[in-house]
Amino acid sequence: ADYTYTSRNAYMLANSDEGWGAIGNITITAEPVDNLSIMASYTKTESKEISGMPGSNAASAYNGLLEVNGPHMPWLQRSQYVVPDRAIAALSYKIPYLKDHMATTISLFYTGYSTNGYSYSYTNDMNGDGYATDLIYIPEAKGDIKFVSTADEDAFFKFMEQDKYLSSHKGEYAEAYAVRAPWVHQLDLRFVQDFKVKVGSTTNTLQVTLDFLNFGNLINSTWGVSKNMYDANNGQILKYEGKDDNSVPTFSMVKNDDGDYLSQSFSTYYNYNQCWFLQLGLRYTFN
């Protein structure tokens, strides 16, 4: 008989007790005068995990892990989903007039946080495990690792000095998802106009709302807009070029599509979803 055999990788996933998470929050509320409400809140979160399951099946959950020693030897690292710091605040003032037949409320809402965590990795397979998901080693000084040229070395160290994470973790392996995007500061402005409507013996309320979502972006086009690592090749800044005659690994600095070395970590993410929006609402309340 003629038998045809096909083979596929087998993956076995198991739970781990090494991961952990912690969250702390402080919130302050106040009403210093009538009709004035103030709230401020800050939340600190940290979460460590072996795997955040970066994929839709067992295979992608395995080969999508960013590691130093490969996905078969994962270690505890920051969760890819955690938002370490978030601040929110709200200010609202209601102005009743015409013997409370009408009232205007002005509210301002603030949200500040870092949108995403990123990782610095090689563009190709550095450790020879078959997966291009290897975190880089961050050299302490020139000569610590070998580059294919002086220009590549100078470009990397110039990039490193402008990057907050790289410059503060010299001599270490980069950690997955530990490079935080710059904070986004968003403001929402709301106007609410209430009208008392007399219907027979009942007083109902007609309410008109006007919401300026991401109001800061209306004032300045750079406000309320996030940044990402798209122009920094999504964190893949070094390429492993093999070994020299003495088995010393060599590297090159990645260039952009224009042929220039990568020079900055984060760039503005232009998308219509980050523009300001105007929302008009109408509500009638039966009492």
Short mmCIF file of C-alpha atoms in Angstrom, two decimals:
data_model
loop_
_atom_site.label_atom_id
_atom_site.label_comp_id
_atom_site.label_asym_id
_atom_site.label_seq_id
_atom_site.Cartn_x
_atom_site.Cartn_y
_atom_site.Cartn_z
CA ALA A 1 0.00 0.00 0.00
CA ASP A 2 1.13 3.53 -0.70
CA TYR A 3 0.77 5.76 2.37
CA THR A 4 1.13 9.53 2.36
CA TYR A 5 2.01 11.14 5.66
CA THR A 6 1.56 14.77 6.51
CA SER A 7 2.88 16.36 9.69
CA ARG A 8 1.78 19.43 11.56
CA ASN A 9 3.08 21.13 14.65
CA ALA A 10 1.33 20.15 17.85
CA TYR A 11 0.82 22.80 20.52
CA MET A 12 -0.06 22.19 24.12
CA LEU A 13 -1.20 25.16 26.20
CA ALA A 14 -1.22 25.03 29.96
CA ASN A 15 -2.10 27.46 32.71
CA SER A 16 0.61 29.23 34.67
CA ASP A 17 0.56 30.76 38.14
CA GLU A 18 3.42 33.18 37.43
CA GLY A 19 1.30 36.03 36.08
CA TRP A 20 -0.14 38.69 38.35
CA GLY A 21 -1.90 42.02 38.24
CA ALA A 22 -2.43 44.95 40.61
CA ILE A 23 -4.47 48.11 40.39
CA GLY A 24 -4.75 51.18 42.58
CA ASN A 25 -7.01 54.18 42.30
CA ILE A 26 -7.48 57.49 44.06
CA THR A 27 -10.53 59.64 43.36
CA ILE A 28 -11.40 63.05 44.73
CA THR A 29 -14.83 64.64 44.40
CA ALA A 30 -16.01 68.00 45.63
CA GLU A 31 -18.93 70.44 45.45
CA PRO A 32 -17.38 73.66 46.75
CA VAL A 33 -20.43 75.77 45.85
CA ASP A 34 -23.97 75.12 44.75
CA ASN A 35 -24.30 73.61 41.27
CA LEU A 36 -20.53 73.15 40.87
CA SER A 37 -19.15 69.59 40.77
CA ILE A 38 -15.47 68.63 40.56
CA MET A 39 -13.94 65.18 40.16
CA ALA A 40 -10.37 63.99 39.65
CA SER A 41 -9.13 60.41 39.50
CA TYR A 42 -5.84 58.62 38.89
CA THR A 43 -5.46 54.89 38.29
CA LYS A 44 -2.19 52.95 38.42
CA THR A 45 -2.16 49.46 36.91
CA GLU A 46 0.52 46.83 36.46
CA SER A 47 0.14 43.37 35.00
CA LYS A 48 2.68 40.65 34.27
CA GLU A 49 2.06 37.56 32.21
CA ILE A 50 3.75 34.68 30.42
CA SER A 51 1.54 35.07 27.38
CA GLY A 52 -1.20 37.47 26.42
CA MET A 53 -2.36 34.98 23.77
CA PRO A 54 -1.34 37.21 20.82
CA GLY A 55 -3.39 35.40 18.22
CA SER A 56 -6.58 33.54 17.43
CA ASN A 57 -5.28 29.99 17.84
CA ALA A 58 -2.59 27.97 19.59
CA ALA A 59 -0.08 28.42 16.79
CA SER A 60 -0.22 32.21 16.75
CA ALA A 61 -0.34 32.33 20.55
CA TYR A 62 3.00 30.51 20.47
CA ASN A 63 4.90 32.04 17.59
CA GLY A 64 3.64 35.55 18.32
CA LEU A 65 5.43 35.79 21.67
CA LEU A 66 8.17 38.41 21.83
CA GLU A 67 11.04 36.87 23.76
CA VAL A 68 14.83 36.74 24.09
CA ASN A 69 15.20 32.95 24.15
CA GLY A 70 12.29 32.13 21.88
CA PRO A 71 8.65 31.23 22.54
CA HIS A 72 9.59 27.78 23.84
CA MET A 73 11.30 29.42 26.85
CA PRO A 74 8.97 32.30 27.77
CA TRP A 75 9.55 34.47 30.80
CA LEU A 76 7.38 36.80 32.82
CA GLN A 77 6.91 40.18 31.20
CA ARG A 78 4.53 43.12 31.08
CA SER A 79 1.08 42.40 29.70
CA GLN A 80 0.47 43.63 26.19
CA TYR A 81 -2.96 44.91 27.22
CA VAL A 82 -2.14 46.89 30.36
CA VAL A 83 -2.59 50.67 30.56
CA PRO A 84 -0.18 51.57 33.40
CA ASP A 85 -1.40 55.11 34.05
CA ARG A 86 -4.70 56.85 33.46
CA ALA A 87 -5.98 60.17 34.74
CA ILE A 88 -9.50 61.53 34.37
CA ALA A 89 -11.17 64.69 35.60
CA ALA A 90 -14.52 66.41 35.25
CA LEU A 91 -15.81 69.90 35.97
CA SER A 92 -19.50 70.74 35.72
CA TYR A 93 -21.40 73.95 36.52
CA LYS A 94 -25.16 74.40 36.28
CA ILE A 95 -26.73 77.87 35.91
CA PRO A 96 -30.48 77.94 36.60
CA TYR A 97 -32.42 81.11 35.69
CA LEU A 98 -35.91 82.49 34.93
CA LYS A 99 -37.15 81.09 38.21
CA ASP A 100 -35.71 77.64 37.36
CA HIS A 101 -37.73 77.45 34.16
CA MET A 102 -34.46 77.21 32.25
CA ALA A 103 -30.96 76.04 33.10
CA THR A 104 -27.62 75.85 31.30
CA THR A 105 -24.97 73.32 32.29
CA ILE A 106 -21.39 73.51 31.10
CA SER A 107 -19.18 70.46 31.60
CA LEU A 108 -15.56 69.75 30.78
CA PHE A 109 -14.12 66.21 30.80
CA TYR A 110 -10.44 65.29 30.67
CA THR A 111 -8.80 61.93 29.95
CA GLY A 112 -5.04 61.34 29.87
CA TYR A 113 -3.25 58.05 29.24
CA SER A 114 -0.62 56.26 27.16
CA THR A 115 -2.34 54.50 24.28
CA ASN A 116 -0.13 51.45 23.68
CA GLY A 117 2.95 49.53 24.71
CA TYR A 118 5.61 48.66 22.14
CA SER A 119 8.64 46.38 21.93
CA TYR A 120 12.08 46.73 20.37
CA SER A 121 12.95 43.64 18.36
CA TYR A 122 15.05 42.48 15.42
CA THR A 123 13.54 42.40 11.94
CA ASN A 124 14.57 38.78 11.45
CA ASP A 125 15.37 35.62 13.39
CA MET A 126 18.32 36.36 15.67
CA ASN A 127 18.47 33.28 17.91
CA GLY A 128 17.83 30.71 15.19
CA ASP A 129 14.57 29.27 16.54
CA GLY A 130 12.68 29.97 13.33
CA TYR A 131 10.65 32.93 14.61
CA ALA A 132 11.35 36.62 13.97
CA THR A 133 10.11 37.71 17.40
CA ASP A 134 13.42 38.29 19.19
CA LEU A 135 13.84 41.23 21.55
CA ILE A 136 17.01 43.24 21.05
CA TYR A 137 19.97 43.62 23.36
CA ILE A 138 20.52 47.31 24.18
CA PRO A 139 24.26 48.07 24.06
CA GLU A 140 25.79 50.21 26.79
CA ALA A 141 28.23 52.05 24.54
CA LYS A 142 29.73 51.95 21.08
CA GLY A 143 31.72 48.78 20.54
CA ASP A 144 29.48 46.75 22.84
CA ILE A 145 27.93 45.04 19.81
CA LYS A 146 29.25 44.93 16.25
CA PHE A 147 27.63 46.86 13.43
CA VAL A 148 28.24 46.35 9.73
CA SER A 149 29.41 49.95 9.44
CA THR A 150 30.24 53.01 11.51
CA ALA A 151 27.27 54.79 9.93
CA ASP A 152 24.90 52.08 11.18
CA GLU A 153 26.38 52.26 14.67
CA ASP A 154 26.15 56.06 14.79
CA ALA A 155 22.56 55.94 13.56
CA PHE A 156 21.56 53.43 16.24
CA PHE A 157 23.11 55.38 19.11
CA LYS A 158 21.59 58.60 17.84
CA PHE A 159 18.21 56.86 17.82
CA MET A 160 18.82 55.44 21.29
CA GLU A 161 19.63 58.81 22.84
CA GLN A 162 16.31 60.31 21.74
CA ASP A 163 14.37 57.32 23.07
CA LYS A 164 13.44 57.41 26.75
CA TYR A 165 13.23 53.65 27.16
CA LEU A 166 16.40 52.65 25.32
CA SER A 167 18.54 55.32 26.92
CA SER A 168 17.48 54.24 30.42
CA HIS A 169 17.95 50.48 29.87
CA LYS A 170 21.45 50.28 28.43
CA GLY A 171 23.15 46.93 28.92
CA GLU A 172 19.83 45.08 29.18
CA TYR A 173 17.55 43.10 26.91
CA ALA A 174 14.49 45.03 25.85
CA GLU A 175 11.27 44.01 27.59
CA ALA A 176 8.15 43.25 25.60
CA TYR A 177 5.48 45.99 25.57
CA ALA A 178 7.48 48.13 28.00
CA VAL A 179 7.96 51.08 25.65
CA ARG A 180 4.99 53.34 26.26
CA ALA A 181 3.61 55.72 23.68
CA PRO A 182 3.46 59.41 24.70
CA TRP A 183 0.43 60.43 26.69
CA VAL A 184 -2.71 61.55 24.89
CA HIS A 185 -4.64 64.38 26.53
CA GLN A 186 -8.25 64.57 25.43
CA LEU A 187 -10.86 67.15 26.39
CA ASP A 188 -14.61 66.85 25.84
CA LEU A 189 -16.88 69.89 26.21
CA ARG A 190 -20.62 69.61 26.78
CA PHE A 191 -23.38 72.21 26.82
CA VAL A 192 -26.79 71.23 28.18
CA GLN A 193 -29.81 73.49 27.90
CA ASP A 194 -32.91 72.55 29.91
CA PHE A 195 -36.37 73.99 29.26
CA LYS A 196 -39.28 73.39 31.62
CA VAL A 197 -42.43 72.64 29.63
CA LYS A 198 -45.83 73.01 31.32
CA VAL A 199 -48.35 70.44 30.09
CA GLY A 200 -51.59 70.73 32.05
CA SER A 201 -50.66 70.18 35.68
CA THR A 202 -47.41 68.41 34.79
CA THR A 203 -44.03 70.01 34.23
CA ASN A 204 -41.83 68.15 31.76
CA THR A 205 -38.29 68.88 30.60
CA LEU A 206 -36.95 69.46 27.12
CA GLN A 207 -33.19 69.08 27.03
CA VAL A 208 -30.85 70.05 24.19
CA THR A 209 -27.23 68.86 24.36
CA LEU A 210 -24.20 69.92 22.38
CA ASP A 211 -21.07 67.77 22.74
CA PHE A 212 -17.66 68.70 21.40
CA LEU A 213 -15.80 65.38 21.52
CA ASN A 214 -12.01 65.76 21.60
CA PHE A 215 -12.55 69.50 21.93
CA GLY A 216 -8.82 70.21 22.20
CA ASN A 217 -8.35 69.03 18.61
CA LEU A 218 -10.72 71.79 17.49
CA ILE A 219 -8.37 74.37 19.03
CA ASN A 220 -5.12 72.75 17.90
CA SER A 221 -4.87 69.95 15.33
CA THR A 222 -2.04 68.27 17.28
CA TRP A 223 -3.99 68.06 20.55
CA GLY A 224 -5.84 64.91 21.50
CA VAL A 225 -3.98 62.88 18.88
CA SER A 226 -2.01 59.74 19.67
CA LYS A 227 1.40 58.69 18.41
CA ASN A 228 2.64 55.27 17.37
CA MET A 229 5.77 53.52 16.12
CA TYR A 230 4.71 53.12 12.51
CA ASP A 231 7.54 55.33 11.24
CA ALA A 232 9.99 53.45 13.48
CA ASN A 233 9.14 50.15 11.75
CA ASN A 234 6.91 49.25 14.71
CA GLY A 235 9.94 48.82 16.95
CA GLN A 236 11.92 46.52 14.65
CA ILE A 237 14.96 48.78 14.49
CA LEU A 238 17.87 46.33 14.13
CA LYS A 239 18.58 43.61 11.59
CA TYR A 240 20.72 40.59 12.38
CA GLU A 241 23.27 40.28 9.56
CA GLY A 242 24.88 36.99 10.59
CA LYS A 243 28.30 36.29 12.12
CA ASP A 244 31.75 37.40 11.12
CA ASP A 245 34.78 35.11 10.77
CA ASN A 246 35.15 35.07 14.56
CA SER A 247 31.49 34.07 15.09
CA VAL A 248 30.66 37.54 16.43
CA PRO A 249 27.11 38.58 15.47
CA THR A 250 26.79 41.73 13.42
CA PHE A 251 23.86 44.10 13.05
CA SER A 252 22.61 46.90 10.86
CA MET A 253 20.31 49.80 11.62
CA VAL A 254 17.02 49.72 9.75
CA LYS A 255 16.22 52.41 7.17
CA ASN A 256 12.87 53.81 6.12
CA ASP A 257 11.36 53.69 2.64
CA ASP A 258 13.29 56.81 1.66
CA GLY A 259 16.59 55.12 2.43
CA ASP A 260 17.24 57.12 5.59
CA TYR A 261 18.07 55.61 8.97
CA LEU A 262 15.22 55.57 11.49
CA SER A 263 15.56 58.69 13.63
CA GLN A 264 12.59 58.99 15.99
CA SER A 265 10.60 56.53 18.06
CA PHE A 266 7.10 57.95 17.78
CA SER A 267 5.23 59.83 15.10
CA THR A 268 1.72 61.27 14.96
CA TYR A 269 -1.00 58.85 13.95
CA TYR A 270 -3.25 60.73 11.55
CA ASN A 271 -6.71 59.21 11.41
CA TYR A 272 -10.17 60.73 11.16
CA ASN A 273 -11.17 58.86 14.33
CA GLN A 274 -8.88 61.21 16.24
CA CYS A 275 -10.43 64.39 14.90
CA TRP A 276 -12.89 66.41 16.95
CA PHE A 277 -16.58 65.60 16.59
CA LEU A 278 -19.73 67.56 17.20
CA GLN A 279 -22.75 65.71 18.56
CA LEU A 280 -26.22 67.21 18.92
CA GLY A 281 -28.78 65.58 21.20
CA LEU A 282 -32.42 66.14 22.04
CA ARG A 283 -34.32 64.57 24.95
CA TYR A 284 -37.79 65.03 26.30
CA THR A 285 -38.46 63.87 29.86
CA PHE A 286 -41.98 63.17 31.13
CA ASN A 287 -42.35 63.78 34.85
#
